[in-house]
JSON list of C-alpha atoms and ligand atoms in Angstrom, two decimals:
[
{"chain": "A", "resi": 6, "resn": "MET", "atom": "CA", "xyz": [0.00, 0.00, 0.00]},
{"chain": "A", "resi": 7, "resn": "LYS", "atom": "CA", "xyz": [1.38, 3.41, -0.98]},
{"chain": "A", "resi": 8, "resn": "ARG", "atom": "CA", "xyz": [1.94, 6.08, 1.63]},
{"chain": "A", "resi": 9, "resn": "TYR", "atom": "CA", "xyz": [1.23, 9.77, 1.37]},
{"chain": "A", "resi": 10, "resn": "VAL", "atom": "CA", "xyz": [1.86, 12.88, 3.42]},
{"chain": "A", "resi": 11, "resn": "ILE", "atom": "CA", "xyz": [-0.39, 15.97, 3.34]},
{"chain": "A", "resi": 12, "resn": "LEU", "atom": "CA", "xyz": [0.99, 19.49, 3.76]},
{"chain": "A", "resi": 13, "resn": "ILE", "atom": "CA", "xyz": [-1.41, 22.19, 4.98]},
{"chain": "A", "resi": 14, "resn": "SER", "atom": "CA", "xyz": [-1.25, 25.78, 6.20]},
{"chain": "A", "resi": 15, "resn": "GLY", "atom": "CA", "xyz": [-4.73, 26.41, 7.59]},
{"chain": "A", "resi": 16, "resn": "ARG", "atom": "CA", "xyz": [-8.28, 25.14, 7.47]},
{"chain": "A", "resi": 17, "resn": "GLY", "atom": "CA", "xyz": [-7.47, 21.87, 5.76]},
{"chain": "A", "resi": 18, "resn": "SER", "atom": "CA", "xyz": [-10.83, 21.18, 4.13]},
{"chain": "A", "resi": 19, "resn": "ASN", "atom": "CA", "xyz": [-9.13, 19.48, 1.16]},
{"chain": "A", "resi": 20, "resn": "MET", "atom": "CA", "xyz": [-7.20, 17.33, 3.62]},
{"chain": "A", "resi": 21, "resn": "GLU", "atom": "CA", "xyz": [-10.50, 16.42, 5.33]},
{"chain": "A", "resi": 22, "resn": "ALA", "atom": "CA", "xyz": [-12.05, 15.45, 2.01]},
{"chain": "A", "resi": 23, "resn": "MET", "atom": "CA", "xyz": [-9.05, 13.23, 1.33]},
{"chain": "A", "resi": 24, "resn": "LEU", "atom": "CA", "xyz": [-9.06, 11.53, 4.73]},
{"chain": "A", "resi": 25, "resn": "ALA", "atom": "CA", "xyz": [-12.81, 10.98, 4.44]},
{"chain": "A", "resi": 26, "resn": "ALA", "atom": "CA", "xyz": [-12.49, 9.46, 0.96]},
{"chain": "A", "resi": 27, "resn": "ASP", "atom": "CA", "xyz": [-11.20, 6.09, 2.12]},
{"chain": "A", "resi": 28, "resn": "LEU", "atom": "CA", "xyz": [-8.31, 6.17, -0.32]},
{"chain": "A", "resi": 29, "resn": "PRO", "atom": "CA", "xyz": [-6.30, 3.05, -1.17]},
{"chain": "A", "resi": 30, "resn": "GLY", "atom": "CA", "xyz": [-3.19, 4.26, 0.65]},
{"chain": "A", "resi": 31, "resn": "ARG", "atom": "CA", "xyz": [-2.01, 5.27, 4.08]},
{"chain": "A", "resi": 32, "resn": "CYS", "atom": "CA", "xyz": [-1.86, 8.90, 5.16]},
{"chain": "A", "resi": 33, "resn": "ALA", "atom": "CA", "xyz": [1.40, 8.74, 7.12]},
{"chain": "A", "resi": 34, "resn": "ALA", "atom": "CA", "xyz": [1.32, 12.33, 8.39]},
{"chain": "A", "resi": 35, "resn": "VAL", "atom": "CA", "xyz": [-0.19, 15.79, 8.09]},
{"chain": "A", "resi": 36, "resn": "ILE", "atom": "CA", "xyz": [2.44, 18.52, 8.31]},
{"chain": "A", "resi": 37, "resn": "SER", "atom": "CA", "xyz": [1.74, 22.24, 8.71]},
{"chain": "A", "resi": 38, "resn": "ASN", "atom": "CA", "xyz": [4.02, 25.26, 8.42]},
{"chain": "A", "resi": 39, "resn": "ARG", "atom": "CA", "xyz": [1.72, 27.10, 10.84]},
{"chain": "A", "resi": 40, "resn": "PRO", "atom": "CA", "xyz": [1.29, 25.97, 14.46]},
{"chain": "A", "resi": 41, "resn": "GLY", "atom": "CA", "xyz": [-2.27, 27.37, 14.49]},
{"chain": "A", "resi": 42, "resn": "ALA", "atom": "CA", "xyz": [-3.52, 25.50, 11.42]},
{"chain": "A", "resi": 43, "resn": "THR", "atom": "CA", "xyz": [-7.00, 24.32, 12.35]},
{"chain": "A", "resi": 44, "resn": "GLY", "atom": "CA", "xyz": [-6.72, 21.25, 10.12]},
{"chain": "A", "resi": 45, "resn": "LEU", "atom": "CA", "xyz": [-4.15, 19.71, 12.51]},
{"chain": "A", "resi": 46, "resn": "ALA", "atom": "CA", "xyz": [-6.81, 18.92, 15.12]},
{"chain": "A", "resi": 47, "resn": "TYR", "atom": "CA", "xyz": [-8.99, 17.13, 12.58]},
{"chain": "A", "resi": 48, "resn": "ALA", "atom": "CA", "xyz": [-6.06, 15.00, 11.43]},
{"chain": "A", "resi": 49, "resn": "ALA", "atom": "CA", "xyz": [-5.07, 14.13, 14.99]},
{"chain": "A", "resi": 50, "resn": "GLY", "atom": "CA", "xyz": [-8.71, 13.25, 15.73]},
{"chain": "A", "resi": 51, "resn": "ARG", "atom": "CA", "xyz": [-8.57, 10.70, 12.92]},
{"chain": "A", "resi": 52, "resn": "GLY", "atom": "CA", "xyz": [-5.43, 9.16, 14.38]},
{"chain": "A", "resi": 53, "resn": "VAL", "atom": "CA", "xyz": [-3.07, 10.61, 11.77]},
{"chain": "A", "resi": 54, "resn": "ALA", "atom": "CA", "xyz": [0.39, 11.71, 12.95]},
{"chain": "A", "resi": 55, "resn": "THR", "atom": "CA", "xyz": [0.81, 15.50, 12.81]},
{"chain": "A", "resi": 56, "resn": "ALA", "atom": "CA", "xyz": [3.86, 17.74, 12.80]},
{"chain": "A", "resi": 57, "resn": "VAL", "atom": "CA", "xyz": [4.59, 21.46, 12.56]},
{"chain": "A", "resi": 58, "resn": "ILE", "atom": "CA", "xyz": [7.59, 22.92, 10.79]},
{"chain": "A", "resi": 59, "resn": "ASP", "atom": "CA", "xyz": [7.08, 26.60, 11.58]},
{"chain": "A", "resi": 60, "resn": "HIS", "atom": "CA", "xyz": [8.46, 28.67, 8.71]},
{"chain": "A", "resi": 61, "resn": "GLN", "atom": "CA", "xyz": [8.90, 31.62, 11.08]},
{"chain": "A", "resi": 62, "resn": "ALA", "atom": "CA", "xyz": [11.60, 29.70, 12.90]},
{"chain": "A", "resi": 63, "resn": "TYR", "atom": "CA", "xyz": [13.72, 29.63, 9.72]},
{"chain": "A", "resi": 64, "resn": "PRO", "atom": "CA", "xyz": [14.93, 32.99, 8.41]},
{"chain": "A", "resi": 65, "resn": "GLU", "atom": "CA", "xyz": [16.36, 31.32, 5.30]},
{"chain": "A", "resi": 66, "resn": "ARG", "atom": "CA", "xyz": [14.00, 29.54, 2.92]},
{"chain": "A", "resi": 67, "resn": "ALA", "atom": "CA", "xyz": [16.57, 26.84, 2.20]},
{"chain": "A", "resi": 68, "resn": "ALA", "atom": "CA", "xyz": [16.76, 25.94, 5.88]},
{"chain": "A", "resi": 69, "resn": "PHE", "atom": "CA", "xyz": [12.97, 25.74, 6.12]},
{"chain": "A", "resi": 70, "resn": "ASP", "atom": "CA", "xyz": [12.84, 23.56, 3.00]},
{"chain": "A", "resi": 71, "resn": "ALA", "atom": "CA", "xyz": [15.51, 21.26, 4.46]},
{"chain": "A", "resi": 72, "resn": "ALA", "atom": "CA", "xyz": [13.65, 20.89, 7.77]},
{"chain": "A", "resi": 73, "resn": "LEU", "atom": "CA", "xyz": [10.41, 20.21, 5.93]},
{"chain": "A", "resi": 74, "resn": "ALA", "atom": "CA", "xyz": [12.06, 17.62, 3.68]},
{"chain": "A", "resi": 75, "resn": "ALA", "atom": "CA", "xyz": [13.59, 15.89, 6.71]},
{"chain": "A", "resi": 76, "resn": "GLU", "atom": "CA", "xyz": [10.16, 15.64, 8.37]},
{"chain": "A", "resi": 77, "resn": "ILE", "atom": "CA", "xyz": [8.54, 14.38, 5.16]},
{"chain": "A", "resi": 78, "resn": "ASP", "atom": "CA", "xyz": [11.28, 11.80, 4.56]},
{"chain": "A", "resi": 79, "resn": "ARG", "atom": "CA", "xyz": [10.85, 10.38, 8.07]},
{"chain": "A", "resi": 80, "resn": "HIS", "atom": "CA", "xyz": [7.50, 9.05, 6.82]},
{"chain": "A", "resi": 81, "resn": "ALA", "atom": "CA", "xyz": [8.94, 7.68, 3.55]},
{"chain": "A", "resi": 82, "resn": "PRO", "atom": "CA", "xyz": [5.95, 8.71, 1.44]},
{"chain": "A", "resi": 83, "resn": "ASP", "atom": "CA", "xyz": [5.34, 7.81, -2.19]},
{"chain": "A", "resi": 84, "resn": "LEU", "atom": "CA", "xyz": [3.36, 11.03, -2.63]},
{"chain": "A", "resi": 85, "resn": "VAL", "atom": "CA", "xyz": [3.42, 14.52, -1.13]},
{"chain": "A", "resi": 86, "resn": "VAL", "atom": "CA", "xyz": [0.03, 16.25, -1.30]},
{"chain": "A", "resi": 87, "resn": "LEU", "atom": "CA", "xyz": [-0.03, 20.05, -1.03]},
{"chain": "A", "resi": 88, "resn": "ALA", "atom": "CA", "xyz": [-3.49, 20.95, 0.26]},
{"chain": "A", "resi": 89, "resn": "GLY", "atom": "CA", "xyz": [-3.73, 24.68, 0.85]},
{"chain": "A", "resi": 90, "resn": "PHE", "atom": "CA", "xyz": [-0.01, 24.80, 1.63]},
{"chain": "A", "resi": 91, "resn": "MET", "atom": "CA", "xyz": [0.78, 28.48, 1.26]},
{"chain": "A", "resi": 92, "resn": "ARG", "atom": "CA", "xyz": [4.60, 28.56, 1.21]},
{"chain": "A", "resi": 93, "resn": "VAL", "atom": "CA", "xyz": [6.55, 28.80, -2.00]},
{"chain": "A", "resi": 94, "resn": "LEU", "atom": "CA", "xyz": [9.01, 25.89, -2.11]},
{"chain": "A", "resi": 95, "resn": "GLY", "atom": "CA", "xyz": [12.52, 26.19, -3.49]},
{"chain": "A", "resi": 96, "resn": "ASP", "atom": "CA", "xyz": [13.65, 24.50, -6.70]},
{"chain": "A", "resi": 97, "resn": "ASP", "atom": "CA", "xyz": [15.79, 21.91, -4.90]},
{"chain": "A", "resi": 98, "resn": "PHE", "atom": "CA", "xyz": [12.86, 20.88, -2.73]},
{"chain": "A", "resi": 99, "resn": "VAL", "atom": "CA", "xyz": [10.55, 20.65, -5.73]},
{"chain": "A", "resi": 100, "resn": "ARG", "atom": "CA", "xyz": [13.04, 18.60, -7.75]},
{"chain": "A", "resi": 101, "resn": "ARG", "atom": "CA", "xyz": [13.48, 16.19, -4.83]},
{"chain": "A", "resi": 102, "resn": "TYR", "atom": "CA", "xyz": [9.79, 15.24, -5.00]},
{"chain": "A", "resi": 103, "resn": "GLN", "atom": "CA", "xyz": [9.10, 15.89, -8.69]},
{"chain": "A", "resi": 104, "resn": "GLY", "atom": "CA", "xyz": [6.72, 13.29, -10.07]},
{"chain": "A", "resi": 105, "resn": "GLY", "atom": "CA", "xyz": [5.63, 12.54, -6.53]},
{"chain": "A", "resi": 106, "resn": "MET", "atom": "CA", "xyz": [4.08, 15.84, -5.45]},
{"chain": "A", "resi": 107, "resn": "LEU", "atom": "CA", "xyz": [0.63, 17.19, -6.31]},
{"chain": "A", "resi": 108, "resn": "ASN", "atom": "CA", "xyz": [-0.96, 20.58, -5.66]},
{"chain": "A", "resi": 109, "resn": "ILE", "atom": "CA", "xyz": [-4.47, 21.97, -5.94]},
{"chain": "A", "resi": 110, "resn": "HIS", "atom": "CA", "xyz": [-4.94, 25.50, -7.18]},
{"chain": "A", "resi": 111, "resn": "PRO", "atom": "CA", "xyz": [-8.23, 27.42, -7.08]},
{"chain": "A", "resi": 112, "resn": "SER", "atom": "CA", "xyz": [-8.45, 28.42, -10.75]},
{"chain": "A", "resi": 113, "resn": "LEU", "atom": "CA", "xyz": [-8.51, 26.87, -14.20]},
{"chain": "A", "resi": 114, "resn": "LEU", "atom": "CA", "xyz": [-4.76, 27.04, -14.80]},
{"chain": "A", "resi": 115, "resn": "PRO", "atom": "CA", "xyz": [-2.97, 28.51, -16.64]},
{"chain": "A", "resi": 116, "resn": "SER", "atom": "CA", "xyz": [-5.41, 31.34, -15.88]},
{"chain": "A", "resi": 117, "resn": "PHE", "atom": "CA", "xyz": [-4.91, 33.10, -12.58]},
{"chain": "A", "resi": 118, "resn": "PRO", "atom": "CA", "xyz": [-1.80, 31.59, -10.95]},
{"chain": "A", "resi": 119, "resn": "GLY", "atom": "CA", "xyz": [-0.79, 33.00, -7.56]},
{"chain": "A", "resi": 120, "resn": "LEU", "atom": "CA", "xyz": [-3.08, 34.43, -4.91]},
{"chain": "A", "resi": 121, "resn": "LYS", "atom": "CA", "xyz": [-6.59, 35.97, -4.91]},
{"chain": "A", "resi": 122, "resn": "THR", "atom": "CA", "xyz": [-7.72, 33.86, -7.84]},
{"chain": "A", "resi": 123, "resn": "HIS", "atom": "CA", "xyz": [-11.45, 34.40, -7.27]},
{"chain": "A", "resi": 124, "resn": "GLU", "atom": "CA", "xyz": [-11.08, 38.18, -7.19]},
{"chain": "A", "resi": 125, "resn": "ALA", "atom": "CA", "xyz": [-8.98, 37.97, -10.36]},
{"chain": "A", "resi": 126, "resn": "ALA", "atom": "CA", "xyz": [-11.58, 35.81, -12.12]},
{"chain": "A", "resi": 127, "resn": "LEU", "atom": "CA", "xyz": [-14.35, 38.28, -11.24]},
{"chain": "A", "resi": 128, "resn": "ALA", "atom": "CA", "xyz": [-12.22, 41.24, -12.35]},
{"chain": "A", "resi": 129, "resn": "ALA", "atom": "CA", "xyz": [-11.46, 39.55, -15.67]},
{"chain": "A", "resi": 130, "resn": "GLY", "atom": "CA", "xyz": [-15.13, 38.79, -16.28]},
{"chain": "A", "resi": 131, "resn": "VAL", "atom": "CA", "xyz": [-14.63, 35.10, -17.10]},
{"chain": "A", "resi": 132, "resn": "ARG", "atom": "CA", "xyz": [-17.83, 33.05, -17.30]},
{"chain": "A", "resi": 133, "resn": "LEU", "atom": "CA", "xyz": [-16.09, 29.84, -16.33]},
{"chain": "A", "resi": 134, "resn": "HIS", "atom": "CA", "xyz": [-13.83, 29.39, -13.30]},
{"chain": "A", "resi": 135, "resn": "GLY", "atom": "CA", "xyz": [-12.72, 26.34, -11.36]},
{"chain": "A", "resi": 136, "resn": "ALA", "atom": "CA", "xyz": [-9.88, 24.36, -9.83]},
{"chain": "A", "resi": 137, "resn": "THR", "atom": "CA", "xyz": [-6.88, 22.42, -11.05]},
{"chain": "A", "resi": 138, "resn": "VAL", "atom": "CA", "xyz": [-4.84, 19.54, -9.65]},
{"chain": "A", "resi": 139, "resn": "HIS", "atom": "CA", "xyz": [-1.33, 19.46, -11.10]},
{"chain": "A", "resi": 140, "resn": "PHE", "atom": "CA", "xyz": [2.07, 17.92, -10.53]},
{"chain": "A", "resi": 141, "resn": "VAL", "atom": "CA", "xyz": [4.41, 20.39, -8.86]},
{"chain": "A", "resi": 142, "resn": "THR", "atom": "CA", "xyz": [7.36, 21.61, -10.92]},
{"chain": "A", "resi": 143, "resn": "PRO", "atom": "CA", "xyz": [9.76, 24.47, -10.15]},
{"chain": "A", "resi": 144, "resn": "THR", "atom": "CA", "xyz": [7.67, 27.16, -11.89]},
{"chain": "A", "resi": 145, "resn": "LEU", "atom": "CA", "xyz": [4.86, 28.13, -9.52]},
{"chain": "A", "resi": 146, "resn": "ASP", "atom": "CA", "xyz": [1.37, 26.89, -10.49]},
{"chain": "A", "resi": 147, "resn": "CYS", "atom": "CA", "xyz": [2.67, 25.69, -13.85]},
{"chain": "A", "resi": 148, "resn": "GLY", "atom": "CA", "xyz": [3.07, 21.92, -13.54]},
{"chain": "A", "resi": 149, "resn": "PRO", "atom": "CA", "xyz": [1.41, 19.33, -15.79]},
{"chain": "A", "resi": 150, "resn": "ILE", "atom": "CA", "xyz": [-2.36, 19.25, -15.25]},
{"chain": "A", "resi": 151, "resn": "VAL", "atom": "CA", "xyz": [-4.00, 16.07, -13.94]},
{"chain": "A", "resi": 152, "resn": "ILE", "atom": "CA", "xyz": [-7.65, 17.08, -13.56]},
{"chain": "A", "resi": 153, "resn": "GLN", "atom": "CA", "xyz": [-9.74, 20.23, -13.59]},
{"chain": "A", "resi": 154, "resn": "ALA", "atom": "CA", "xyz": [-13.28, 21.09, -12.53]},
{"chain": "A", "resi": 155, "resn": "ALA", "atom": "CA", "xyz": [-15.19, 24.01, -13.95]},
{"chain": "A", "resi": 156, "resn": "VAL", "atom": "CA", "xyz": [-17.95, 26.04, -12.34]},
{"chain": "A", "resi": 157, "resn": "PRO", "atom": "CA", "xyz": [-20.02, 28.87, -13.78]},
{"chain": "A", "resi": 158, "resn": "VAL", "atom": "CA", "xyz": [-19.47, 32.45, -12.65]},
{"chain": "A", "resi": 159, "resn": "LEU", "atom": "CA", "xyz": [-22.95, 33.77, -11.83]},
{"chain": "A", "resi": 160, "resn": "ALA", "atom": "CA", "xyz": [-24.32, 37.28, -12.00]},
{"chain": "A", "resi": 161, "resn": "GLY", "atom": "CA", "xyz": [-23.79, 39.07, -8.70]},
{"chain": "A", "resi": 162, "resn": "ASP", "atom": "CA", "xyz": [-21.13, 36.61, -7.51]},
{"chain": "A", "resi": 163, "resn": "THR", "atom": "CA", "xyz": [-18.82, 37.73, -4.73]},
{"chain": "A", "resi": 164, "resn": "ALA", "atom": "CA", "xyz": [-15.33, 36.29, -4.32]},
{"chain": "A", "resi": 165, "resn": "GLU", "atom": "CA", "xyz": [-16.63, 34.37, -1.29]},
{"chain": "A", "resi": 166, "resn": "ALA", "atom": "CA", "xyz": [-19.58, 32.84, -3.17]},
{"chain": "A", "resi": 167, "resn": "LEU", "atom": "CA", "xyz": [-17.34, 31.87, -6.05]},
{"chain": "A", "resi": 168, "resn": "ALA", "atom": "CA", "xyz": [-14.70, 30.43, -3.70]},
{"chain": "A", "resi": 169, "resn": "ALA", "atom": "CA", "xyz": [-17.34, 28.24, -2.04]},
{"chain": "A", "resi": 170, "resn": "ARG", "atom": "CA", "xyz": [-18.56, 26.95, -5.42]},
{"chain": "A", "resi": 171, "resn": "VAL", "atom": "CA", "xyz": [-15.00, 26.15, -6.47]},
{"chain": "A", "resi": 172, "resn": "LEU", "atom": "CA", "xyz": [-14.12, 24.55, -3.11]},
{"chain": "A", "resi": 173, "resn": "GLU", "atom": "CA", "xyz": [-16.97, 22.05, -3.46]},
{"chain": "A", "resi": 174, "resn": "GLN", "atom": "CA", "xyz": [-15.36, 20.88, -6.72]},
{"chain": "A", "resi": 175, "resn": "GLU", "atom": "CA", "xyz": [-11.87, 20.85, -5.17]},
{"chain": "A", "resi": 176, "resn": "HIS", "atom": "CA", "xyz": [-13.19, 18.31, -2.68]},
{"chain": "A", "resi": 177, "resn": "ARG", "atom": "CA", "xyz": [-14.23, 16.06, -5.60]},
{"chain": "A", "resi": 178, "resn": "ILE", "atom": "CA", "xyz": [-11.23, 16.29, -7.87]},
{"chain": "A", "resi": 179, "resn": "TYR", "atom": "CA", "xyz": [-8.36, 16.20, -5.36]},
{"chain": "A", "resi": 180, "resn": "PRO", "atom": "CA", "xyz": [-9.27, 12.86, -3.73]},
{"chain": "A", "resi": 181, "resn": "GLN", "atom": "CA", "xyz": [-9.82, 11.53, -7.28]},
{"chain": "A", "resi": 182, "resn": "ALA", "atom": "CA", "xyz": [-6.34, 12.55, -8.42]},
{"chain": "A", "resi": 183, "resn": "VAL", "atom": "CA", "xyz": [-4.71, 11.16, -5.27]},
{"chain": "A", "resi": 184, "resn": "ARG", "atom": "CA", "xyz": [-6.67, 7.91, -5.69]},
{"chain": "A", "resi": 185, "resn": "TRP", "atom": "CA", "xyz": [-5.31, 7.55, -9.24]},
{"chain": "A", "resi": 186, "resn": "PHE", "atom": "CA", "xyz": [-1.76, 8.06, -7.97]},
{"chain": "A", "resi": 187, "resn": "LEU", "atom": "CA", "xyz": [-2.14, 5.61, -5.08]},
{"chain": "A", "resi": 188, "resn": "GLU", "atom": "CA", "xyz": [-3.58, 3.00, -7.45]},
{"chain": "A", "resi": 189, "resn": "GLY", "atom": "CA", "xyz": [-0.42, 3.36, -9.55]},
{"chain": "A", "resi": 190, "resn": "ARG", "atom": "CA", "xyz": [-2.35, 4.66, -12.55]},
{"chain": "A", "resi": 191, "resn": "LEU", "atom": "CA", "xyz": [-1.16, 8.26, -12.53]},
{"chain": "A", "resi": 192, "resn": "ARG", "atom": "CA", "xyz": [2.42, 9.31, -13.12]},
{"chain": "A", "resi": 193, "resn": "LEU", "atom": "CA", "xyz": [4.59, 11.92, -14.67]},
{"chain": "A", "resi": 194, "resn": "ALA", "atom": "CA", "xyz": [6.62, 10.64, -17.63]},
{"chain": "A", "resi": 195, "resn": "ASP", "atom": "CA", "xyz": [8.92, 12.88, -19.66]},
{"chain": "A", "resi": 196, "resn": "GLY", "atom": "CA", "xyz": [7.22, 15.91, -18.17]},
{"chain": "A", "resi": 197, "resn": "ARG", "atom": "CA", "xyz": [3.73, 14.77, -19.22]},
{"chain": "A", "resi": 198, "resn": "VAL", "atom": "CA", "xyz": [0.84, 13.33, -17.26]},
{"chain": "A", "resi": 199, "resn": "ARG", "atom": "CA", "xyz": [0.14, 9.64, -17.89]},
{"chain": "A", "resi": 200, "resn": "LEU", "atom": "CA", "xyz": [-3.17, 8.27, -16.64]},
{"chain": "A", "resi": 201, "resn": "GLU", "atom": "CA", "xyz": [-3.88, 4.62, -17.26]},
{"chain": "A", "resi": 202, "resn": "GLY", "atom": "CA", "xyz": [-7.18, 2.81, -17.52]},
{"chain": "A", "resi": 203, "resn": "GLU", "atom": "CA", "xyz": [-9.45, 5.82, -17.32]},
{"chain": "A", "resi": 204, "resn": "ALA", "atom": "CA", "xyz": [-12.02, 6.78, -19.94]},
{"chain": "A", "resi": 205, "resn": "THR", "atom": "CA", "xyz": [-11.34, 10.43, -19.18]},
{"chain": "A", "resi": 206, "resn": "THR", "atom": "CA", "xyz": [-7.77, 11.11, -20.22]},
{"chain": "A", "resi": 207, "resn": "ALA", "atom": "CA", "xyz": [-5.23, 13.32, -18.51]},
{"chain": "A", "resi": 208, "resn": "GLY", "atom": "CA", "xyz": [-6.49, 16.87, -18.21]},
{"chain": "A", "resi": 209, "resn": "ALA", "atom": "CA", "xyz": [-10.03, 15.59, -17.75]},
{"chain": "A", "resi": 210, "resn": "LEU", "atom": "CA", "xyz": [-12.60, 18.33, -17.34]},
{"chain": "A", "resi": 211, "resn": "VAL", "atom": "CA", "xyz": [-15.31, 17.75, -14.79]},
{"chain": "A", "resi": 212, "resn": "ALA", "atom": "CA", "xyz": [-18.19, 20.00, -15.76]},
{"chain": "A", "resi": 213, "resn": "PRO", "atom": "CA", "xyz": [-20.83, 19.74, -13.05]},
{"chain": "A", "resi": 214, "resn": "ALA", "atom": "CA", "xyz": [-24.46, 20.19, -14.00]},
{"chain": "A", "resi": 215, "resn": "GLY", "atom": "CA", "xyz": [-26.25, 23.35, -12.91]},
{"chain": "B", "resi": 22, "resn": "LIG", "atom": "C1", "xyz": [-8.03, 25.91, -1.33]},
{"chain": "B", "resi": 22, "resn": "LIG", "atom": "O1", "xyz": [-8.99, 26.67, -2.01]},
{"chain": "B", "resi": 22, "resn": "LIG", "atom": "C2", "xyz": [-6.83, 25.65, -2.22]},
{"chain": "B", "resi": 22, "resn": "LIG", "atom": "O2", "xyz": [-7.17, 25.46, -3.56]},
{"chain": "B", "resi": 22, "resn": "LIG", "atom": "C3", "xyz": [-6.05, 26.92, -2.04]},
{"chain": "B", "resi": 22, "resn": "LIG", "atom": "O3", "xyz": [-6.18, 27.24, -0.68]},
{"chain": "B", "resi": 22, "resn": "LIG", "atom": "C4", "xyz": [-7.41, 26.73, -0.18]},
{"chain": "B", "resi": 22, "resn": "LIG", "atom": "C5", "xyz": [-7.11, 25.88, 1.02]},
{"chain": "B", "resi": 22, "resn": "LIG", "atom": "O4", "xyz": [-8.30, 25.45, 1.62]},
{"chain": "B", "resi": 22, "resn": "LIG", "atom": "N1", "xyz": [-4.68, 26.76, -2.42]},
{"chain": "B", "resi": 22, "resn": "LIG", "atom": "C6", "xyz": [-3.95, 27.72, -2.96]},
{"chain": "B", "resi": 22, "resn": "LIG", "atom": "O5", "xyz": [-4.36, 28.86, -3.14]},
{"chain": "B", "resi": 22, "resn": "LIG", "atom": "C7", "xyz": [-2.54, 27.30, -3.33]},
{"chain": "B", "resi": 22, "resn": "LIG", "atom": "N2", "xyz": [-1.85, 28.35, -3.98]},
{"chain": "B", "resi": 22, "resn": "LIG", "atom": "P1", "xyz": [-8.27, 24.23, 2.64]},
{"chain": "B", "resi": 22, "resn": "LIG", "atom": "O6", "xyz": [-7.17, 24.52, 3.66]},
{"chain": "B", "resi": 22, "resn": "LIG", "atom": "O7", "xyz": [-9.63, 24.28, 3.30]},
{"chain": "B", "resi": 22, "resn": "LIG", "atom": "O8", "xyz": [-8.02, 22.97, 1.87]}
]
């Protein structure tokens, strides 16, 4: 059975969705860069090991990355799952886990990388917004796309309303992507996503009704 580690920074609702999904792998640990991350209590309540590597204790990013990598490696995971992990990771760290690290981003990449994606989508006037799960590569929010979910942008939407609509889809597509990886069907080969045995190919678009 494959092992995975989840990295969070706060609420951890994507982590909750994953732990609730009864995935075919073992969540070896949930690690936060913030001591106050509320998701830690949920993980501990489910009997998952938790750890904090507080980025504020490390003035240099490289030292933080090294401490984080040491904690991750203690659990010998096959997969590192970034779930609302809000620290930018250095190139060396990313290369160490390349092909074995996924992220979820709250937009239809490559539109709206970075922060405040819902505000940016509203400002741009897009009619379709959503979320993307991708492999992590050194360029931020640019890795090969595994799965996306689209939601409509409705008249009168606020950033909060749009975020809630997107988050509901995040909770569907992220456990799905992690399931594929744990089943050994999803991998990165020559910089491209390979997904075996699925009718929907890599880059599948989930377009919910309504
Ligand atoms: C999610 O919307 C996730 O897509 C986003 O942060 C939120 C975390 O929520 N991630 C990013 O913006 C990464 N750049 P959660 O802690 O409840 O899962």
